[in-house]
Every structure is written in C-alpha cells, then in structure tokens.
Amino acid sequence: GFVNYQNPKIVVGSVVRHQSAILMCRRAIEPRRGFWTIPAGYLEMHETPEDGARREAREEACADLLLKELLAVYTVPRLSQVQLIYRAELAIPASGLAFDAGEESLEVGMFDWTDMPWEQIAFPTVHWALRHERMVEMKEAQAPFTNPPGGSTEEHL
C-alpha cells in the first residue's frame, strides 16, 4: 500500500549581467571542481524558483539579483533534472558593485563575451544558457528556450 514517488530534481539559476559582463563562479565542489558556471543549484522545499535562483546567487557569489524573465527550461534526462534558468541583473548597492566567492566557489568574476573562459565551462547547459542569453541580448531570438536541437547533456555530467 506504500507508493514511492521518485521525481526529477529541479535546478534553478541565473545568467547575471552587469552592463556587458556576465557573473561567473569557479566551482569549489564536485562535480567539475575548478570549472566555471553560472550561479545555480537545487531548488529547496517550499521555495519558489525565483527565490531559489536569488538564494543560489547569494550562496555562490554573495550577490543580490534583480530577476528578469525566464531564459530557458533545460532537461537532463540522464540525471532526472529540470533546469529553470533566469535572466538577471546584478543589484548594485549604494556602496558599489558587490560580489564575492561564497562557500561553493573558488572565485567569482565578471566576464565579457570575448573573455569568457569557454574551454573551462562546467556543463553543457551553462554553454546553452550563455549562448541563449547572447541571442536575447542581440535581439536574435526571444526567451524562453529549451534544449537546442541535437544538444547533448551527456558530456561533463
């Protein structure tokens, strides 16, 4: 008479901009320790996706966000993940630009598109999110996006 529901995990995160730069975190934890990612992580119980995305940015980058629209919904079936990725701006306190490495980050930095550490990106979905953000910024497409056609989530996961 017992039903054991096994549901996918929900990941929430953001592509965070300040002017032309994007906030990136170098991972201090496995998987992919030492590689760069956007602030993201698992949604917690009784938390909205928006609150989760803001919390992850505070935990990983000591940053406050102004969330904008949903950028993408990605699926990683092998890991039973659904990822909700938002567009966001870095909230600038009166004291100036504020971010720092949180417990799960070795370092945090702002990268322009041409300076992005492309060869050191942690996961395929981060590549997708950055490219989708660029498409919206360049007015080439509108959000929300999904997995690109033929896009593989198998590498680095």
PDB file of C-alpha atoms in Angstrom, residues 31-32 40-42 48 67-68 70-71 79 82-83 94 96 102 110 115 144:
ATOM      1  CA  PRO A  31      31.293  17.653  -9.963  1.00  0.00           C
ATOM      2  CA  ARG A  32      33.582  19.717 -12.185  1.00  0.00           C
ATOM      3  CA  ALA A  40      22.699  27.718  -9.875  1.00  0.00           C
ATOM      4  CA  GLY A  41      21.688  24.809  -7.689  1.00  0.00           C
ATOM      5  CA  TYR A  42      18.852  22.662  -6.426  1.00  0.00           C
ATOM      6  CA  THR A  48       9.714  29.384  -5.348  1.00  0.00           C
ATOM      7  CA  LEU A  67      15.448  38.801 -11.677  1.00  0.00           C
ATOM      8  CA  LYS A  68      14.039  39.372 -15.114  1.00  0.00           C
ATOM      9  CA  LEU A  70      12.758  33.081 -17.580  1.00  0.00           C
ATOM     10  CA  LEU A  71      15.580  32.445 -20.064  1.00  0.00           C
ATOM     11  CA  LEU A  79      20.273  12.905 -14.228  1.00  0.00           C
ATOM     12  CA  VAL A  82      14.833  20.026 -14.998  1.00  0.00           C
ATOM     13  CA  GLN A  83      16.709  23.334 -15.032  1.00  0.00           C
ATOM     14  CA  ALA A  94      24.935  52.151  -2.674  1.00  0.00           C
ATOM     15  CA  GLY A  96      29.131  49.897  -5.348  1.00  0.00           C
ATOM     16  CA  GLY A 102      30.741  32.004  -1.466  1.00  0.00           C
ATOM     17  CA  MET A 110      32.605  39.267 -14.377  1.00  0.00           C
ATOM     18  CA  ASP A 115      36.788  36.975 -22.311  1.00  0.00           C
ATOM     19  CA  PRO A 144      12.284  31.111 -23.088  1.00  0.00           C
TER      20      PRO A 144
END
